[in-house]
mmCIF file of C-alpha atoms in Angstrom:
data_model
loop_
_atom_site.group_PDB
_atom_site.id
_atom_site.type_symbol
_atom_site.label_atom_id
_atom_site.label_comp_id
_atom_site.label_asym_id
_atom_site.label_seq_id
_atom_site.Cartn_x
_atom_site.Cartn_y
_atom_site.Cartn_z
ATOM 1 C CA UNK A 226 -59.812 -112.751 -37.921
ATOM 2 C CA UNK A 227 -57.370 -115.452 -36.970
ATOM 3 C CA UNK A 228 -55.144 -114.904 -33.912
ATOM 4 C CA UNK A 229 -51.459 -115.706 -34.205
ATOM 5 C CA UNK A 230 -50.059 -117.780 -31.364
ATOM 6 C CA UNK A 231 -46.517 -117.362 -30.165
ATOM 7 C CA UNK A 232 -45.068 -120.793 -29.663
ATOM 8 C CA UNK A 233 -42.338 -121.675 -27.152
ATOM 9 C CA UNK A 234 -39.654 -121.971 -29.825
ATOM 10 C CA UNK A 235 -40.387 -118.439 -31.055
ATOM 11 C CA UNK A 236 -39.989 -117.171 -27.481
ATOM 12 C CA UNK A 237 -36.667 -118.995 -27.159
ATOM 13 C CA UNK A 238 -35.450 -117.515 -30.442
ATOM 14 C CA UNK A 239 -36.419 -114.018 -29.287
ATOM 15 C CA UNK A 240 -34.577 -114.509 -25.977
ATOM 16 C CA UNK A 241 -31.504 -115.912 -27.719
ATOM 17 C CA UNK A 242 -31.280 -113.438 -30.588
ATOM 18 C CA UNK A 243 -32.524 -110.274 -28.801
ATOM 19 C CA UNK A 244 -29.048 -109.177 -27.597
ATOM 20 C CA UNK A 245 -27.644 -109.690 -31.101
ATOM 21 C CA UNK A 246 -30.537 -107.743 -32.629
ATOM 22 C CA UNK A 247 -30.034 -104.868 -30.180
ATOM 23 C CA UNK A 248 -26.314 -104.704 -30.976
ATOM 24 C CA UNK A 249 -26.977 -104.924 -34.719
ATOM 25 C CA UNK A 250 -29.594 -102.174 -34.811
ATOM 26 C CA UNK A 251 -27.633 -99.932 -32.422
ATOM 27 C CA UNK A 252 -24.566 -100.269 -34.642
ATOM 28 C CA UNK A 253 -26.636 -99.673 -37.748
ATOM 29 C CA UNK A 254 -28.148 -96.531 -36.190
ATOM 30 C CA UNK A 255 -24.719 -95.215 -35.125
ATOM 31 C CA UNK A 256 -23.259 -95.728 -38.618
ATOM 32 C CA UNK A 257 -26.291 -94.005 -40.153
ATOM 33 C CA UNK A 258 -25.977 -91.187 -37.591
ATOM 34 C CA UNK A 259 -22.287 -90.559 -38.282
ATOM 35 C CA UNK A 260 -22.707 -90.708 -42.089
ATOM 36 C CA UNK A 261 -25.687 -88.355 -42.032
ATOM 37 C CA UNK A 262 -25.300 -84.791 -43.191
ATOM 38 C CA UNK A 263 -28.364 -83.798 -41.173
ATOM 39 C CA UNK A 264 -26.161 -83.129 -38.099
ATOM 40 C CA UNK A 265 -23.057 -80.966 -37.929
ATOM 41 C CA UNK A 266 -19.742 -82.326 -36.675
ATOM 42 C CA UNK A 267 -20.136 -80.329 -33.468
ATOM 43 C CA UNK A 268 -23.583 -81.870 -32.809
ATOM 44 C CA UNK A 269 -22.223 -85.358 -33.460
ATOM 45 C CA UNK A 270 -19.401 -84.804 -30.958
ATOM 46 C CA UNK A 271 -21.815 -83.456 -28.327
ATOM 47 C CA UNK A 272 -24.260 -86.363 -28.798
ATOM 48 C CA UNK A 273 -21.383 -88.843 -28.629
ATOM 49 C CA UNK A 274 -20.098 -87.325 -25.375
ATOM 50 C CA UNK A 275 -23.605 -87.369 -23.874
ATOM 51 C CA UNK A 276 -24.067 -90.994 -24.913
ATOM 52 C CA UNK A 277 -20.728 -92.049 -23.398
ATOM 53 C CA UNK A 278 -21.582 -90.191 -20.165
ATOM 54 C CA UNK A 279 -24.999 -91.876 -19.928
ATOM 55 C CA UNK A 280 -23.417 -95.311 -20.452
ATOM 56 C CA UNK A 281 -20.765 -94.509 -17.824
ATOM 57 C CA UNK A 282 -23.426 -93.492 -15.302
ATOM 58 C CA UNK A 283 -25.350 -96.744 -15.900
ATOM 59 C CA UNK A 284 -22.091 -98.719 -15.516
ATOM 60 C CA UNK A 285 -21.240 -96.896 -12.296
ATOM 61 C CA UNK A 286 -24.698 -97.470 -10.851
ATOM 62 C CA UNK A 287 -24.611 -101.178 -11.663
ATOM 63 C CA UNK A 288 -21.115 -101.476 -10.136
ATOM 64 C CA UNK A 289 -22.161 -99.649 -6.953
ATOM 65 C CA UNK A 290 -25.153 -101.957 -6.503
ATOM 66 C CA UNK A 291 -22.901 -105.023 -6.685
ATOM 67 C CA UNK A 292 -21.952 -106.666 -3.380
ATOM 68 C CA UNK A 293 -18.294 -106.417 -2.316
ATOM 69 C CA UNK A 294 -15.890 -109.195 -3.314
ATOM 70 C CA UNK A 295 -14.238 -111.402 -0.746
ATOM 71 C CA UNK A 296 -10.619 -110.512 0.033
ATOM 72 C CA UNK A 297 -9.458 -112.781 2.848
ATOM 73 C CA UNK A 298 -10.636 -115.673 5.034
ATOM 74 C CA UNK A 299 -8.934 -116.373 8.365
ATOM 75 C CA UNK A 300 -9.671 -119.263 10.719
ATOM 76 C CA UNK A 301 -7.818 -119.884 13.975
ATOM 77 C CA UNK A 302 -6.649 -123.304 15.206
ATOM 78 C CA UNK A 303 -9.261 -125.436 16.988
ATOM 79 C CA UNK A 304 -8.800 -127.880 19.871
ATOM 80 C CA UNK A 305 -11.495 -130.471 20.576
ATOM 81 C CA UNK A 306 -11.968 -133.504 22.776
ATOM 82 C CA UNK A 307 -12.872 -136.826 21.201
ATOM 83 C CA UNK A 308 -16.636 -137.160 20.734
ATOM 84 C CA UNK A 309 -17.383 -133.424 20.879
ATOM 85 C CA UNK A 310 -18.505 -131.021 18.160
ATOM 86 C CA UNK A 311 -17.806 -127.357 17.545
ATOM 87 C CA UNK A 312 -18.882 -124.765 14.964
ATOM 88 C CA UNK A 313 -16.083 -123.340 12.819
ATOM 89 C CA UNK A 314 -15.782 -119.564 13.236
ATOM 90 C CA UNK A 315 -14.247 -117.811 10.251
ATOM 91 C CA UNK A 316 -13.263 -114.170 9.836
ATOM 92 C CA UNK A 317 -14.189 -113.000 6.341
ATOM 93 C CA UNK A 318 -12.880 -109.668 5.050
ATOM 94 C CA UNK A 319 -14.722 -107.393 4.191
ATOM 95 C CA UNK A 320 -17.604 -107.947 6.596
ATOM 96 C CA UNK A 321 -20.475 -107.305 4.161
ATOM 97 C CA UNK A 322 -19.568 -110.125 1.729
ATOM 98 C CA UNK A 323 -22.482 -112.363 0.748
ATOM 99 C CA UNK A 324 -21.187 -115.939 1.070
ATOM 100 C CA UNK A 325 -22.563 -118.391 -1.474
ATOM 101 C CA UNK A 326 -20.628 -121.576 -0.625
ATOM 102 C CA UNK A 327 -18.141 -122.839 1.971
ATOM 103 C CA UNK A 328 -16.111 -126.002 1.362
ATOM 104 C CA UNK A 329 -13.630 -127.672 3.712
ATOM 105 C CA UNK A 330 -10.819 -129.798 2.216
ATOM 106 C CA UNK A 331 -7.428 -131.386 2.942
ATOM 107 C CA UNK A 332 -8.314 -132.917 6.303
ATOM 108 C CA UNK A 333 -7.965 -136.471 7.634
ATOM 109 C CA UNK A 334 -11.472 -138.027 7.809
ATOM 110 C CA UNK A 335 -10.272 -140.573 10.392
ATOM 111 C CA UNK A 336 -9.612 -137.770 12.878
ATOM 112 C CA UNK A 337 -12.494 -135.363 12.206
ATOM 113 C CA UNK A 338 -15.606 -134.982 10.097
ATOM 114 C CA UNK A 339 -17.055 -131.662 8.969
ATOM 115 C CA UNK A 340 -20.748 -131.227 8.173
ATOM 116 C CA UNK A 341 -22.159 -128.936 5.472
ATOM 117 C CA UNK A 342 -23.142 -126.447 8.173
ATOM 118 C CA UNK A 343 -19.531 -126.032 9.331
ATOM 119 C CA UNK A 344 -19.600 -128.213 12.441
ATOM 120 C CA UNK A 345 -16.531 -130.284 13.259
ATOM 121 C CA UNK A 346 -16.966 -133.619 14.988
ATOM 122 C CA UNK A 347 -13.911 -135.101 16.703
ATOM 123 C CA UNK A 348 -13.615 -138.825 15.923
ATOM 124 C CA UNK A 349 -10.136 -139.935 17.015
ATOM 125 C CA UNK A 350 -7.108 -138.478 18.732
ATOM 126 C CA UNK A 351 -4.668 -136.655 16.445
ATOM 127 C CA UNK A 352 -3.923 -133.467 14.529
ATOM 128 C CA UNK A 353 -4.988 -132.552 11.008
ATOM 129 C CA UNK A 354 -4.854 -129.429 8.859
ATOM 130 C CA UNK A 355 -7.898 -128.044 7.085
ATOM 131 C CA UNK A 356 -8.311 -125.580 4.219
ATOM 132 C CA UNK A 357 -11.544 -123.650 3.774
ATOM 133 C CA UNK A 358 -12.638 -122.430 0.295
ATOM 134 C CA UNK A 359 -15.215 -119.638 0.403
ATOM 135 C CA UNK A 360 -17.145 -118.520 -2.683
ATOM 136 C CA UNK A 361 -19.060 -115.225 -2.688
ATOM 137 C CA UNK A 362 -22.089 -114.211 -4.771
ATOM 138 C CA UNK A 363 -19.733 -112.642 -7.350
ATOM 139 C CA UNK A 364 -18.306 -116.152 -8.024
ATOM 140 C CA UNK A 365 -14.937 -115.223 -6.520
ATOM 141 C CA UNK A 366 -13.318 -118.056 -4.520
ATOM 142 C CA UNK A 367 -10.719 -117.486 -1.808
ATOM 143 C CA UNK A 368 -8.859 -120.120 0.213
ATOM 144 C CA UNK A 369 -8.328 -119.601 3.916
ATOM 145 C CA UNK A 370 -5.124 -120.075 5.821
ATOM 146 C CA UNK A 371 -4.314 -123.690 6.759
ATOM 147 C CA UNK A 372 -5.658 -124.143 10.260
ATOM 148 C CA UNK A 373 -5.027 -127.041 12.618
ATOM 149 C CA UNK A 374 -7.633 -129.121 14.331
ATOM 150 C CA UNK A 375 -6.235 -130.903 17.374
ATOM 151 C CA UNK A 376 -8.276 -133.739 18.866
ATOM 152 C CA UNK A 377 -7.315 -134.711 22.405
ATOM 153 C CA UNK A 378 -8.590 -137.294 24.860
ATOM 154 C CA UNK A 379 -10.232 -136.437 28.176
ATOM 155 C CA UNK A 380 -8.802 -137.918 31.381
ATOM 156 C CA UNK A 381 -11.638 -140.488 31.436
ATOM 157 C CA UNK A 382 -10.914 -141.556 27.855
ATOM 158 C CA UNK A 383 -7.188 -141.851 28.635
ATOM 159 C CA UNK A 384 -8.008 -144.032 31.650
ATOM 160 C CA UNK A 385 -10.263 -146.262 29.509
ATOM 161 C CA UNK A 386 -7.500 -146.678 26.923
ATOM 162 C CA UNK A 387 -4.973 -147.535 29.648
ATOM 163 C CA UNK A 388 -7.353 -150.149 31.126
ATOM 164 C CA UNK A 389 -7.960 -151.696 27.668
ATOM 165 C CA UNK A 390 -4.218 -151.840 27.028
ATOM 166 C CA UNK A 391 -3.665 -153.587 30.410
ATOM 167 C CA UNK A 392 -6.458 -156.107 29.684
ATOM 168 C CA UNK A 393 -4.991 -156.871 26.272
ATOM 169 C CA UNK A 394 -1.537 -157.290 27.806
ATOM 170 C CA UNK A 395 -2.971 -159.741 30.388
ATOM 171 C CA UNK A 396 -4.752 -161.716 27.658
ATOM 172 C CA UNK A 397 -1.535 -161.857 25.630
ATOM 173 C CA UNK A 398 0.364 -163.165 28.702
ATOM 174 C CA UNK A 399 -2.284 -165.804 29.413
ATOM 175 C CA UNK A 400 -2.170 -167.101 25.867
#
């Protein structure tokens, strides 16, 4: 006896058309059930109510197993000194949200840089605003409040800048 092999294209067709086949045969069965004289009207109503209840229970269970959706993201203003780094701390509501992706936008790349892991590096003195977009595992995206990142200079860095400015002024006078 010759064995029949299931090829990859047959498997793909089964996967693609299986939902349509289930809907088709379920509909066909329901039409046959409601047209049948084998069951009384009372039995049909009872079976329909039981079926709707079973589907509702399955829907409720699947909804309760789903992770909560993100509601709000809050980030407070951050102050850094030039050349330092700091991790961004965000407050996500509700607490049990599963975060899929975090993206930082709308900031000046000459003042700060932000890594994929949420670390800010202060490059130059100045102030910039940043917006954080958080996506949860339910594919819901929420933008945070606009928060400021202020980059300041330390006393040593200010002194170095003052000395450089004096040297440049002396060179300009000598020329």
